[in-house]
Amino acid sequence: MHYCARKEGAVFVSLKNYSVGIACAFSFIAVVLRGASVISEGEHFVKIAGALLFFLIVFLLYFSFRRFFKRLFNRSPLLFCMLFFALLTFANFFYASSVLPRIEKNTFSFFAIQRLPDNSLFSMMDNRGGDASLLYAFLRKEARGKTVFLPVQSPSVDKRLLRSLSDVSDTQEYDQAPDVFIASLGLEWSTYKDPMLDVGFEYARYGDDMILGRVGALSCR
Amino acid sequence: MQVAYSLVLFILGIIFAQIFEKSLFFALATGYLWGLFLSVLPSFASLLLFGALNLTFYYFCSFILVLALLVVAVRKRAFSAALKSFRALHVGCVLFFVALASLFTKYNFSVGSIDSLAFYIQPGMQFFSNSPVTIAPLFSSVGVFLSLAHGPVSLWGDEYYYLLHPLLFVSFCAVFTWFFCQSHALNKNFKRLFFWLLAGIWGLSSFFVFFNVFYIHTNMPSAIYLFLAVACFSYAVRQKDAGLLSLFFAAIFAFSLMRVEAPFFAAGLVFFSGLSFDEFEGIPLSKLGLLFFPISLWNLRLMWMLQGGEGLAGPFLLGGQALGLLLLPAFLWVVKKLQINKGYLRKYALAGAGAVVLLLAFTRFDNFAINIVSIFVNIFFVGRWGSLWWGILILTFFCNKDIQKNTSVHFFIYYVVFYFLSLLLLGNMRVPYRLGWGDSANRMLLTIFPLLFFVVLSSLYRLIWGGAEESSASL
């Protein structure tokens, strides 16, 4: 009798745990889907939903085979851990070398690591800091104390930041298309490219001052 | 010049550590971290008192600090203890430090972003060149530690302290290894060492972790000082030496200056450690109050200077932090006096925090949903972590029973849960988190990661080698 009561109790607790777990899982899925729809309104929704599905499949697979994995683990825990660590390390290297460069060009790759030419701030920002930092670093080196001309309302350039970080004395805007503006002054664009990465922007010297072209395309990291 | 400066910090840090702990290995592993912490104190004092960096005051304070350190070290016989256990190996460690610093000078892989330049490097340079800096907006969302750590190198014309992050990370590796050796008998067996090495390689092969070794931002340093604090606390508990807790306080202090919301996490750590170990009762709570007082004052000062900031810079967080830090020692004193059941209090506190997060979630549900999505997707897919969180999660399932059995681990689990809840809580007070590696929550996860990694590795270690010797010493 006592045994039965205990057994029934255990079944009840187990059922309760399962139902709480399932409720939590469904709430989590609902919140994630809601968040995905708010973030992107369709744009990233499918990607996030796909990621969620992938996550759920991995864990369903894990829970389906968990006894098998545990048996493997118990047979030789050390060997299991070593192999698991090796697999995870390989996954990390694969991700960093093959997946990441496809997602983002401007990635700091430790497989193609190169020594910076010197230890100045410019070198650091120039090579690794991303597009907008590249611009700030460039101006810091080439237009310190000078005036910089930008197209009207360049979307990614924060003028307050530009002044304080690049030490330029002033920023002015021009309201023509960059190519038209530069042609009216009889100048031509030069292109500044990051020596290590495939990013850059157009500029032209106007006396001591500097004119920038399509900086709106620069992303701000 | 930076190599020499780093060496001076390292030696000062060793002396500082030797005052509280006689083990020279501990001092060598943590020396640079303490040295850096000490280097920030005079400039922080100047900021706190004058709202700007007064160079005369800075030099005066630095001189007094070094003098006081030497006097205390002599009085506490720190030098004689060091000389007694002095071996060629220790000279080798110092030479290794110099060699590493020289190597990092030649191979500088520092990575900077606009944040690095705007919040950490530029302000430091401006402070130390006596240029006018408007502190309030500058520190409204970031901490002061990194700016003040980078600043002194501009005194001899360098533009930033490029050795800072690599050397911090090397010290972290040393501390992590030291703490693991303390917790487990690592040096007894080649297989154990190999396990440890493979796990380390896995952790470091994560793109995000490796990237942050060279990325000039607060997250890696925060993680390092938080881990150092926990390691010191755990070591103090195991050694039953309340004196060692001073090191815990020092690390907590450094951690609190890292980010604007860091004092909140620091208070959480003190709260949960205070309620988790009886040994904590041995701490004079006045010392704790003394620790939190300048941090509270700094928060009040920021609040006063900002006058009506929003989000994390708003009066709610800054004022709440200041008040909370001042009241926490008193609260722990009341718990001790009334002999309230700490286990229950700990559980209820965490449940309360969860309830608050849930309630707030309903007030701004879409914000909450975005935060959950961002954290989830960043951790497992787009945060550049690679296989790290996948591995941690799967290994946690394996170690589930050991973690449940081992009560000393519970403190870490409580703190990790508290940390995640706090991320959601803070997310409710600001613009929502976003997808991508640069997201604030994604970067802040790096702060808690070493602790979690350590707990999981320790549990695995116990599962593999088991034994009573480990479980009692665990964490």
XYZ file of C-alpha atoms in Angstrom:
696
model
C 0.000 0.000 0.000
C 2.734 2.330 1.086
C 4.784 1.325 -1.973
C 1.807 2.002 -4.280
C 1.230 5.414 -2.771
C 4.887 6.256 -3.265
C 4.795 4.988 -6.823
C 1.673 6.990 -7.608
C 3.263 10.023 -6.004
C 6.343 9.595 -8.166
C 4.201 9.297 -11.296
C 2.311 12.435 -10.268
C 5.539 14.386 -9.648
C 6.943 13.160 -12.929
C 3.754 14.178 -14.765
C 3.811 17.539 -13.027
C 7.437 18.091 -14.043
C 6.679 17.129 -17.620
C 3.686 19.440 -17.834
C 5.654 22.336 -16.327
C 8.490 21.636 -18.780
C 6.134 21.484 -21.742
C 4.367 24.681 -20.643
C 7.737 26.450 -20.318
C 8.836 25.213 -23.740
C 5.613 26.409 -25.385
C 5.797 29.785 -23.639
C 9.397 30.147 -24.778
C 8.459 29.300 -28.381
C 5.555 31.751 -28.268
C 7.729 34.562 -26.859
C 10.476 33.923 -29.427
C 7.998 33.935 -32.319
C 6.349 37.067 -30.998
C 9.755 38.760 -30.649
C 10.739 37.648 -34.137
C 7.607 39.152 -35.620
C 8.128 42.445 -33.741
C 11.797 42.713 -34.716
C 11.437 42.273 -38.414
C 7.794 42.165 -39.433
C 8.515 39.344 -41.868
C 12.050 40.158 -42.928
C 13.930 38.014 -40.424
C 10.934 36.151 -39.089
C 11.538 33.074 -41.217
C 15.236 33.006 -40.311
C 14.529 33.281 -36.587
C 11.767 30.697 -36.796
C 14.172 28.432 -38.694
C 16.820 28.940 -36.023
C 14.284 28.058 -33.354
C 13.252 24.950 -35.256
C 16.880 23.904 -35.641
C 17.435 24.406 -31.920
C 14.365 22.336 -31.067
C 15.349 19.543 -33.456
C 18.855 19.356 -31.946
C 17.408 19.059 -28.461
C 14.732 16.604 -29.455
C 17.486 14.493 -31.000
C 19.563 14.852 -27.862
C 16.667 13.839 -25.619
C 15.777 10.923 -27.891
C 19.309 9.564 -27.687
C 20.217 10.750 -24.237
C 20.377 7.243 -22.775
C 22.683 6.195 -25.561
C 24.896 9.252 -24.967
C 24.914 8.639 -21.223
C 25.882 5.009 -21.771
C 28.704 6.156 -24.010
C 29.741 8.703 -21.421
C 29.665 6.173 -18.597
C 31.730 3.654 -20.552
C 34.691 6.009 -20.739
C 33.919 9.525 -19.499
C 37.394 10.844 -20.201
C 37.480 9.601 -23.786
C 33.963 10.865 -24.353
C 34.864 14.338 -23.065
C 38.074 14.494 -25.075
C 36.254 13.545 -28.265
C 33.464 15.955 -27.485
C 35.910 18.804 -26.850
C 37.760 17.959 -30.060
C 34.494 17.996 -31.996
C 33.453 21.320 -30.490
C 36.881 22.816 -31.177
C 36.703 21.648 -34.777
C 33.219 23.204 -35.036
C 34.636 26.492 -33.734
C 37.457 26.517 -36.266
C 35.107 25.595 -39.081
C 32.723 28.365 -38.052
C 35.488 30.972 -37.841
C 37.192 29.991 -41.074
C 34.287 29.069 -43.350
C 31.008 30.413 -42.028
C 31.928 33.796 -40.554
C 33.790 35.214 -43.568
C 30.684 34.531 -45.668
C 28.389 36.307 -43.230
C 30.562 39.360 -42.830
C 33.538 40.441 -44.886
C 34.873 42.724 -42.250
C 35.813 39.968 -39.862
C 38.868 39.845 -37.705
C 40.286 36.539 -38.852
C 42.831 34.818 -36.730
C 43.795 32.603 -39.623
C 44.947 35.559 -41.666
C 46.330 37.474 -38.745
C 48.774 40.169 -39.721
C 50.984 42.378 -37.683
C 49.975 46.003 -37.643
C 52.530 48.389 -39.074
C 53.004 50.260 -35.792
C 51.322 50.656 -32.449
C 49.454 53.859 -33.209
C 45.757 54.358 -32.720
C 45.389 54.853 -36.459
C 46.797 51.418 -37.242
C 44.436 49.769 -34.845
C 41.326 51.520 -36.084
C 42.392 51.480 -39.708
C 42.731 47.783 -40.084
C 40.279 46.226 -37.756
C 37.721 48.639 -36.465
C 35.078 48.491 -39.174
C 34.025 50.972 -41.792
C 33.010 53.984 -39.751
C 36.065 53.695 -37.520
C 38.130 53.511 -40.682
C 36.699 56.869 -41.686
C 37.371 58.420 -38.288
C 40.886 57.045 -38.223
C 41.550 58.272 -41.756
C 40.331 61.784 -40.962
C 42.296 61.790 -37.755
C 45.422 61.186 -39.748
C 44.718 63.233 -42.853
C 42.365 66.054 -41.863
C 43.144 66.864 -38.258
C 42.212 70.478 -37.547
C 40.718 70.909 -41.027
C 37.174 71.268 -42.341
C 35.367 68.232 -43.705
C 32.592 68.492 -46.293
C 29.901 65.823 -46.282
C 26.809 65.199 -48.395
C 23.631 66.487 -46.717
C 22.408 64.213 -43.926
C 24.906 61.418 -44.316
C 22.980 58.765 -42.463
C 25.739 56.900 -40.678
C 27.923 59.813 -39.686
C 27.414 61.258 -36.259
C 28.873 64.736 -36.628
C 29.491 65.192 -32.922
C 31.434 61.940 -32.842
C 33.196 62.802 -36.059
C 34.475 66.053 -34.610
C 35.576 64.637 -31.291
C 37.089 61.417 -32.579
C 38.744 62.713 -35.703
C 39.812 66.066 -34.284
C 38.522 67.859 -37.389
C 37.824 71.522 -36.744
C 34.489 71.755 -38.540
C 32.004 69.795 -40.607
C 30.008 71.337 -43.443
C 27.365 69.851 -45.668
C 26.847 70.173 -49.409
C 23.412 69.607 -50.935
C 24.367 68.380 -54.406
C 24.966 64.801 -55.459
C 28.595 63.971 -54.554
C 29.668 63.370 -58.163
C 28.042 66.616 -59.364
C 29.558 68.582 -56.500
C 33.048 67.292 -57.117
C 32.759 67.915 -60.870
C 31.644 71.499 -60.251
C 34.869 72.054 -58.320
C 36.926 70.443 -61.049
C 38.149 67.693 -58.729
C 38.217 63.910 -58.912
C 37.553 61.267 -56.311
C 40.333 59.311 -54.748
C 39.460 56.070 -53.049
C 40.802 55.099 -49.679
C 40.795 51.372 -49.041
C 41.548 49.473 -45.921
C 44.879 47.772 -46.592
C 43.668 44.511 -45.115
C 39.961 44.410 -45.808
C 37.799 45.080 -48.792
C 36.191 48.278 -47.534
C 36.772 51.909 -48.316
C 35.286 55.261 -49.297
C 35.743 58.163 -51.672
C 37.393 61.445 -50.768
C 38.919 64.477 -52.414
C 41.246 67.173 -51.122
C 39.977 70.699 -51.454
C 42.908 72.893 -50.558
C 43.699 71.951 -46.974
C 40.212 70.645 -46.409
C 38.621 67.324 -47.222
C 35.499 66.376 -49.167
C 33.878 63.035 -48.561
C 31.635 61.212 -50.991
C 29.175 58.411 -50.330
C 29.851 57.928 -46.656
C 26.220 57.029 -46.147
C 27.053 53.556 -47.348
C 29.430 53.056 -44.474
C 28.165 50.869 -41.723
C 28.649 51.893 -38.150
C 29.746 49.091 -35.852
C 57.952 52.001 -22.301
C 54.672 50.102 -21.979
C 56.593 46.940 -21.141
C 58.336 48.730 -18.270
C 55.060 50.254 -17.084
C 53.364 46.863 -17.183
C 56.248 45.327 -15.255
C 55.959 48.002 -12.573
C 52.233 47.275 -12.280
C 52.960 43.556 -12.135
C 55.490 43.959 -9.323
C 53.239 46.327 -7.359
C 50.406 43.837 -7.798
C 52.577 41.001 -6.528
C 53.437 43.024 -3.428
C 49.758 43.840 -2.901
C 48.757 40.179 -3.218
C 51.542 39.070 -0.879
C 50.186 41.270 1.869
C 47.065 39.101 2.021
C 48.231 35.764 0.681
C 51.641 34.253 1.176
C 51.486 31.922 -1.815
C 53.874 33.339 -4.390
C 52.171 31.402 -7.186
C 48.903 33.163 -6.389
C 50.703 36.501 -6.350
C 52.347 35.813 -9.703
C 49.084 34.700 -11.290
C 47.126 37.701 -10.074
C 49.887 40.325 -9.862
C 49.090 42.221 -13.036
C 45.372 42.352 -12.214
C 46.014 43.916 -8.816
C 48.623 46.262 -10.257
C 46.186 47.541 -12.840
C 43.516 47.950 -10.190
C 45.899 49.994 -8.040
C 46.868 52.149 -11.020
C 43.250 53.167 -11.487
C 42.607 54.130 -7.864
C 44.343 57.542 -7.778
C 42.683 58.773 -10.957
C 39.311 57.461 -9.790
C 39.766 59.309 -6.497
C 40.486 62.470 -8.465
C 37.369 62.003 -10.604
C 35.282 61.398 -7.526
C 36.558 64.437 -5.656
C 37.040 66.994 -8.418
C 34.942 65.654 -11.285
C 38.086 65.813 -13.426
C 41.597 64.493 -13.393
C 43.912 66.689 -11.403
C 47.405 65.599 -12.391
C 49.098 66.942 -9.249
C 46.592 65.075 -7.111
C 47.083 61.979 -9.276
C 50.862 62.004 -8.821
C 50.544 62.717 -5.112
C 48.010 59.924 -4.588
C 50.041 57.462 -6.637
C 53.132 58.245 -4.572
C 51.236 57.836 -1.292
C 49.670 54.600 -2.525
C 53.007 53.044 -3.469
C 54.573 54.221 -0.211
C 51.697 52.828 1.848
C 51.880 49.563 -0.046
C 55.597 49.187 0.674
C 55.201 50.107 4.356
C 52.341 47.657 4.863
C 54.230 44.962 2.963
C 57.284 45.416 5.185
C 55.168 45.456 8.346
C 53.285 42.338 7.299
C 56.558 40.639 6.382
C 55.352 40.100 2.836
C 58.874 40.425 1.465
C 60.408 37.919 3.848
C 57.668 35.397 3.024
C 58.283 35.960 -0.660
C 62.030 35.543 -0.245
C 61.523 32.332 1.720
C 59.565 30.666 -1.055
C 61.585 32.351 -3.773
C 62.785 30.000 -6.469
C 64.234 30.176 -9.962
C 60.766 29.323 -11.230
C 59.454 32.630 -9.945
C 62.211 34.595 -11.660
C 61.268 32.615 -14.754
C 57.655 33.751 -14.356
C 58.672 37.421 -14.218
C 60.930 36.975 -17.252
C 58.086 35.174 -19.021
C 55.833 38.149 -18.281
C 58.397 40.551 -19.769
C 58.849 38.312 -22.809
C 55.105 38.130 -23.354
C 54.751 41.901 -23.029
C 57.558 42.412 -25.564
C 55.905 39.919 -27.894
C 52.553 41.695 -27.640
C 54.317 44.986 -28.351
C 55.746 43.572 -31.551
C 52.622 41.657 -32.533
C 49.864 44.064 -31.668
C 46.526 42.634 -32.712
C 44.393 45.205 -30.914
C 40.943 45.758 -32.323
C 39.131 49.017 -31.862
C 35.649 50.202 -32.685
C 33.991 53.553 -32.322
C 33.019 52.580 -28.784
C 36.633 51.805 -27.957
C 37.770 55.156 -29.231
C 34.885 57.251 -27.932
C 34.425 55.757 -24.490
C 37.724 54.283 -23.419
C 40.751 55.566 -25.303
C 39.915 59.180 -26.090
C 38.646 60.078 -22.582
C 41.703 58.539 -20.982
C 43.992 60.528 -23.246
C 42.056 63.716 -22.603
C 42.076 63.217 -18.828
C 45.793 62.830 -18.716
C 46.453 65.748 -21.042
C 44.271 67.957 -18.832
C 41.887 68.662 -21.729
C 38.355 69.537 -20.720
C 36.110 66.470 -20.758
C 32.407 66.457 -20.067
C 32.291 63.505 -17.770
C 28.575 63.134 -17.275
C 27.466 62.164 -20.791
C 30.665 60.235 -21.278
C 30.182 57.929 -18.341
C 26.419 57.806 -18.541
C 26.519 54.390 -20.137
C 30.023 53.092 -19.583
C 32.325 52.601 -16.638
C 35.476 54.521 -15.822
C 37.941 51.708 -15.306
C 39.202 51.239 -18.862
C 39.566 54.956 -19.594
C 41.601 55.402 -16.456
C 43.662 52.307 -17.222
C 44.444 53.458 -20.767
C 45.083 57.073 -19.804
C 48.491 57.005 -18.068
C 50.320 55.827 -21.211
C 49.515 59.151 -22.847
C 51.829 60.764 -20.293
C 54.770 59.567 -22.400
C 53.040 60.073 -25.728
C 51.535 56.654 -26.466
C 48.046 56.747 -27.905
C 46.586 53.781 -26.078
C 47.659 50.984 -23.788
C 47.923 48.196 -26.327
C 49.392 45.741 -23.821
C 46.440 46.049 -21.475
C 44.039 43.518 -22.946
C 46.492 40.784 -23.936
C 48.195 40.944 -20.533
C 44.859 40.928 -18.742
C 43.945 37.806 -20.642
C 47.243 36.081 -19.894
C 46.677 36.852 -16.202
C 43.168 35.499 -16.499
C 44.461 32.220 -17.931
C 46.876 32.002 -15.010
C 44.115 32.733 -12.468
C 41.776 30.242 -14.083
C 44.462 27.549 -13.990
C 45.414 28.415 -10.422
C 41.795 28.247 -9.300
C 41.248 24.952 -11.076
C 44.413 23.555 -9.472
C 43.113 24.745 -6.113
C 39.779 23.042 -6.670
C 41.121 19.806 -8.134
C 44.320 17.864 -8.046
C 45.286 18.861 -11.557
C 49.018 18.421 -11.262
C 48.846 14.803 -10.143
C 48.058 13.246 -13.447
C 48.930 13.796 -17.104
C 45.429 12.781 -18.225
C 43.884 15.459 -16.020
C 46.205 18.060 -17.451
C 45.310 16.966 -20.962
C 41.596 17.214 -20.170
C 42.202 20.695 -18.886
C 44.206 21.702 -21.937
C 41.625 20.410 -24.421
C 38.843 22.206 -22.589
C 40.913 25.410 -22.610
C 41.588 25.114 -26.337
C 37.887 24.611 -26.951
C 37.031 27.732 -24.947
C 39.661 29.860 -26.614
C 38.863 28.621 -30.126
C 35.512 30.346 -29.923
C 35.762 33.319 -32.249
C 33.993 35.649 -29.838
C 36.257 34.801 -26.907
C 39.415 35.128 -28.986
C 38.199 38.343 -30.576
C 37.584 39.861 -27.151
C 41.133 39.159 -26.045
C 42.190 41.976 -28.364
C 38.999 43.989 -28.569
C 39.230 47.173 -26.527
C 36.020 47.031 -24.567
C 34.857 46.385 -21.029
C 33.506 42.879 -21.392
C 36.620 40.772 -21.127
C 38.089 42.847 -18.262
C 34.713 42.651 -16.459
C 34.696 38.884 -16.868
C 38.241 38.666 -15.561
C 37.638 40.738 -12.424
C 34.344 38.998 -11.706
C 36.041 35.629 -11.986
C 38.909 36.870 -9.833
C 36.425 38.001 -7.183
C 34.723 34.616 -7.105
C 38.053 32.794 -7.076
C 39.311 34.905 -4.166
C 36.075 34.412 -2.269
C 36.078 30.678 -2.814
C 39.745 30.472 -1.827
C 39.110 32.528 1.311
C 36.239 30.238 2.275
C 38.356 27.150 1.751
C 41.321 28.570 3.643
C 38.946 29.898 6.331
C 40.905 33.150 6.202
C 38.790 36.295 6.494
C 41.873 38.368 5.611
C 41.789 36.938 2.126
C 38.365 38.450 1.675
C 40.071 41.825 1.266
C 41.202 40.544 -2.110
C 37.612 39.606 -2.897
C 36.595 43.169 -2.053
C 39.382 44.618 -4.197
C 38.287 42.557 -7.192
C 34.642 43.510 -6.596
C 35.664 47.166 -6.491
C 37.503 46.886 -9.808
C 34.564 45.051 -11.349
C 32.135 47.734 -10.147
C 34.019 50.427 -12.037
C 33.893 48.547 -15.328
C 30.392 49.421 -16.471
C 27.630 51.683 -15.290
C 25.433 48.737 -14.281
C 28.304 46.644 -12.881
C 27.672 47.697 -9.233
C 24.279 46.033 -9.516
C 25.893 42.729 -10.512
C 28.560 43.214 -7.848
C 25.877 43.713 -5.206
C 24.199 40.533 -6.452
C 27.454 38.631 -6.062
C 27.963 39.886 -2.515
C 24.326 39.163 -1.693
C 24.393 35.569 -2.945
C 27.819 34.819 -1.517
C 26.694 36.339 1.789
C 23.692 34.049 1.872
C 25.468 30.952 0.612
C 28.408 30.456 2.926
C 28.503 30.629 6.686
C 32.098 31.789 6.473
C 30.822 35.082 5.172
C 29.657 35.890 8.685
C 33.298 36.312 9.627
C 33.563 39.405 7.469
C 33.399 42.726 9.192
C 30.452 44.305 7.430
C 31.980 47.724 8.042
C 34.662 46.703 5.520
C 31.929 45.921 3.049
C 30.355 49.305 3.679
C 33.738 50.938 3.179
C 34.058 49.150 -0.144
C 30.677 50.197 -1.418
C 30.770 53.780 -0.156
C 32.938 55.297 -2.954
C 31.012 53.367 -5.592
C 27.722 54.672 -4.214
C 29.178 58.150 -4.115
C 30.273 57.860 -7.741
C 26.779 56.723 -8.741
C 25.255 59.665 -6.874
C 27.719 62.023 -8.484
C 26.867 60.706 -11.948
C 23.162 60.992 -11.177
C 23.593 64.558 -10.012
C 25.687 65.519 -13.042
C 23.318 63.875 -15.512
C 20.143 65.311 -13.962
C 17.374 63.410 -15.656
C 19.199 60.879 -17.812
C 17.275 58.020 -19.315
C 17.549 54.251 -19.384
C 20.703 52.961 -17.746
C 21.800 56.520 -17.101
C 18.500 57.337 -15.435
C 18.073 58.176 -11.773
C 16.294 54.874 -11.151
C 19.333 52.708 -11.831
C 22.015 55.088 -10.582
C 20.113 56.124 -7.455
C 18.908 52.574 -6.852
C 22.441 51.258 -7.130
C 23.793 53.889 -4.763
C 21.093 53.207 -2.189
C 21.242 49.438 -2.623
C 25.001 49.324 -2.146
C 24.758 51.411 1.012
C 21.953 49.265 2.432
C 23.371 45.867 1.518
C 25.864 45.599 4.431
C 23.082 46.649 6.803
C 20.782 44.039 5.314
C 23.386 41.299 5.726
C 23.895 42.450 9.313
C 20.154 42.139 9.992
C 20.105 38.658 8.438
C 22.971 37.666 10.702
C 21.457 39.197 13.847
C 17.970 37.777 13.336
C 19.427 34.447 12.191
C 17.125 34.303 9.212
C 17.308 31.064 7.233
C 19.741 31.981 4.467
C 18.770 29.116 2.166
C 15.131 30.208 2.077
C 16.057 33.861 1.728
C 18.292 33.052 -1.227
C 15.539 31.073 -2.940
C 12.891 33.708 -2.278
C 15.200 36.488 -3.458
C 15.758 34.729 -6.767
C 12.070 33.884 -7.127
C 11.275 37.543 -6.317
C 13.700 38.735 -8.990
C 12.042 36.339 -11.454
C 8.604 37.644 -10.508
C 9.734 41.252 -10.961
C 11.138 40.437 -14.405
C 7.872 38.702 -15.354
C 5.743 41.591 -14.091
C 7.866 44.102 -15.966
C 7.689 41.866 -19.014
C 3.926 42.303 -19.078
C 4.266 46.082 -18.928
C 6.442 46.099 -22.083
C 5.830 42.683 -23.536
C 7.147 43.365 -27.035
C 10.352 44.760 -25.584
C 10.684 41.638 -23.428
C 10.033 39.346 -26.414
C 12.682 41.129 -28.493
C 15.155 40.789 -25.636
C 14.485 37.054 -25.329
C 14.839 36.541 -29.082
C 18.016 38.580 -29.259
C 19.692 36.743 -26.391
C 18.604 33.334 -27.693
C 19.597 33.926 -31.318
C 22.855 35.637 -30.391
C 23.921 32.903 -28.003
C 23.317 30.026 -30.373
C 23.531 31.484 -33.861
C 24.734 34.965 -34.670
C 26.718 36.070 -31.629
C 29.936 34.550 -33.018
C 30.255 32.188 -30.069
C 30.658 29.154 -32.304
C 29.951 25.912 -30.471
C 30.518 27.325 -26.999
C 26.962 27.696 -25.684
C 25.817 24.553 -27.476
C 28.578 22.623 -25.758
C 27.914 24.234 -22.381
C 24.223 23.383 -22.598
C 24.786 19.759 -23.570
C 27.475 19.295 -20.925
C 25.152 20.842 -18.341
C 22.663 18.066 -19.090
C 25.403 15.518 -18.450
C 26.447 17.177 -15.205
C 22.902 17.846 -14.094
C 22.965 15.369 -11.214
C 26.386 16.372 -9.964
C 25.357 20.020 -9.973
C 22.212 19.145 -8.002
C 24.172 17.058 -5.491
C 27.040 19.446 -4.922
C 25.681 22.199 -2.696
C 28.725 24.436 -3.035
C 27.980 24.780 -6.756
C 24.505 26.095 -6.022
C 25.876 29.529 -5.228
C 27.229 29.790 -8.778
C 24.007 28.535 -10.287
C 22.006 31.066 -8.282
C 24.332 33.816 -9.400
C 24.218 32.784 -13.045
C 20.397 32.722 -12.962
C 20.425 36.098 -11.222
C 22.744 37.415 -13.927
C 20.429 36.296 -16.729
C 17.397 37.752 -14.933
C 19.288 41.013 -14.479
C 20.044 41.117 -18.194
C 16.310 40.941 -18.848
C 15.620 43.493 -16.139
C 18.150 45.939 -17.577
C 16.782 45.224 -21.033
C 13.452 46.489 -19.817
C 14.993 49.827 -18.838
C 16.638 50.581 -22.167
C 16.172 50.202 -25.894
C 15.727 46.489 -26.620
C 18.692 44.252 -27.305
C 19.426 43.522 -30.949
C 20.666 40.688 -33.118
C 24.393 40.512 -33.790
C 27.668 40.078 -31.930
C 27.909 43.744 -30.957
C 24.708 43.654 -28.952
C 25.092 44.727 -25.362
C 23.588 41.567 -23.856
C 25.691 39.355 -26.103
C 28.827 41.097 -24.928
C 27.693 41.057 -21.328
C 27.300 37.301 -21.517
C 31.049 37.156 -21.832
C 31.219 38.489 -18.273
C 29.447 35.478 -16.807
C 30.873 32.961 -19.242
C 34.146 32.088 -17.407
C 32.194 31.284 -14.234
C 29.776 29.056 -16.077
C 32.609 27.398 -17.971
C 34.412 26.751 -14.715
C 31.350 25.249 -13.019
C 30.648 22.906 -15.931
C 34.288 21.846 -16.249
C 34.522 21.243 -12.510
C 31.388 19.124 -12.579
C 32.691 17.125 -15.530
C 35.972 16.688 -13.727
C 34.182 15.292 -10.689
C 32.117 12.988 -12.873
C 35.227 11.623 -14.541
C 37.514 11.292 -11.559
C 34.909 11.555 -8.830
C 36.136 10.936 -5.291
C 35.437 12.575 -2.017
C 38.590 14.686 -2.171
C 37.180 16.611 -5.104
C 33.613 17.005 -3.994
C 34.606 18.532 -0.705
C 37.036 20.901 -2.321
C 34.922 21.583 -5.330
C 34.211 25.258 -5.406
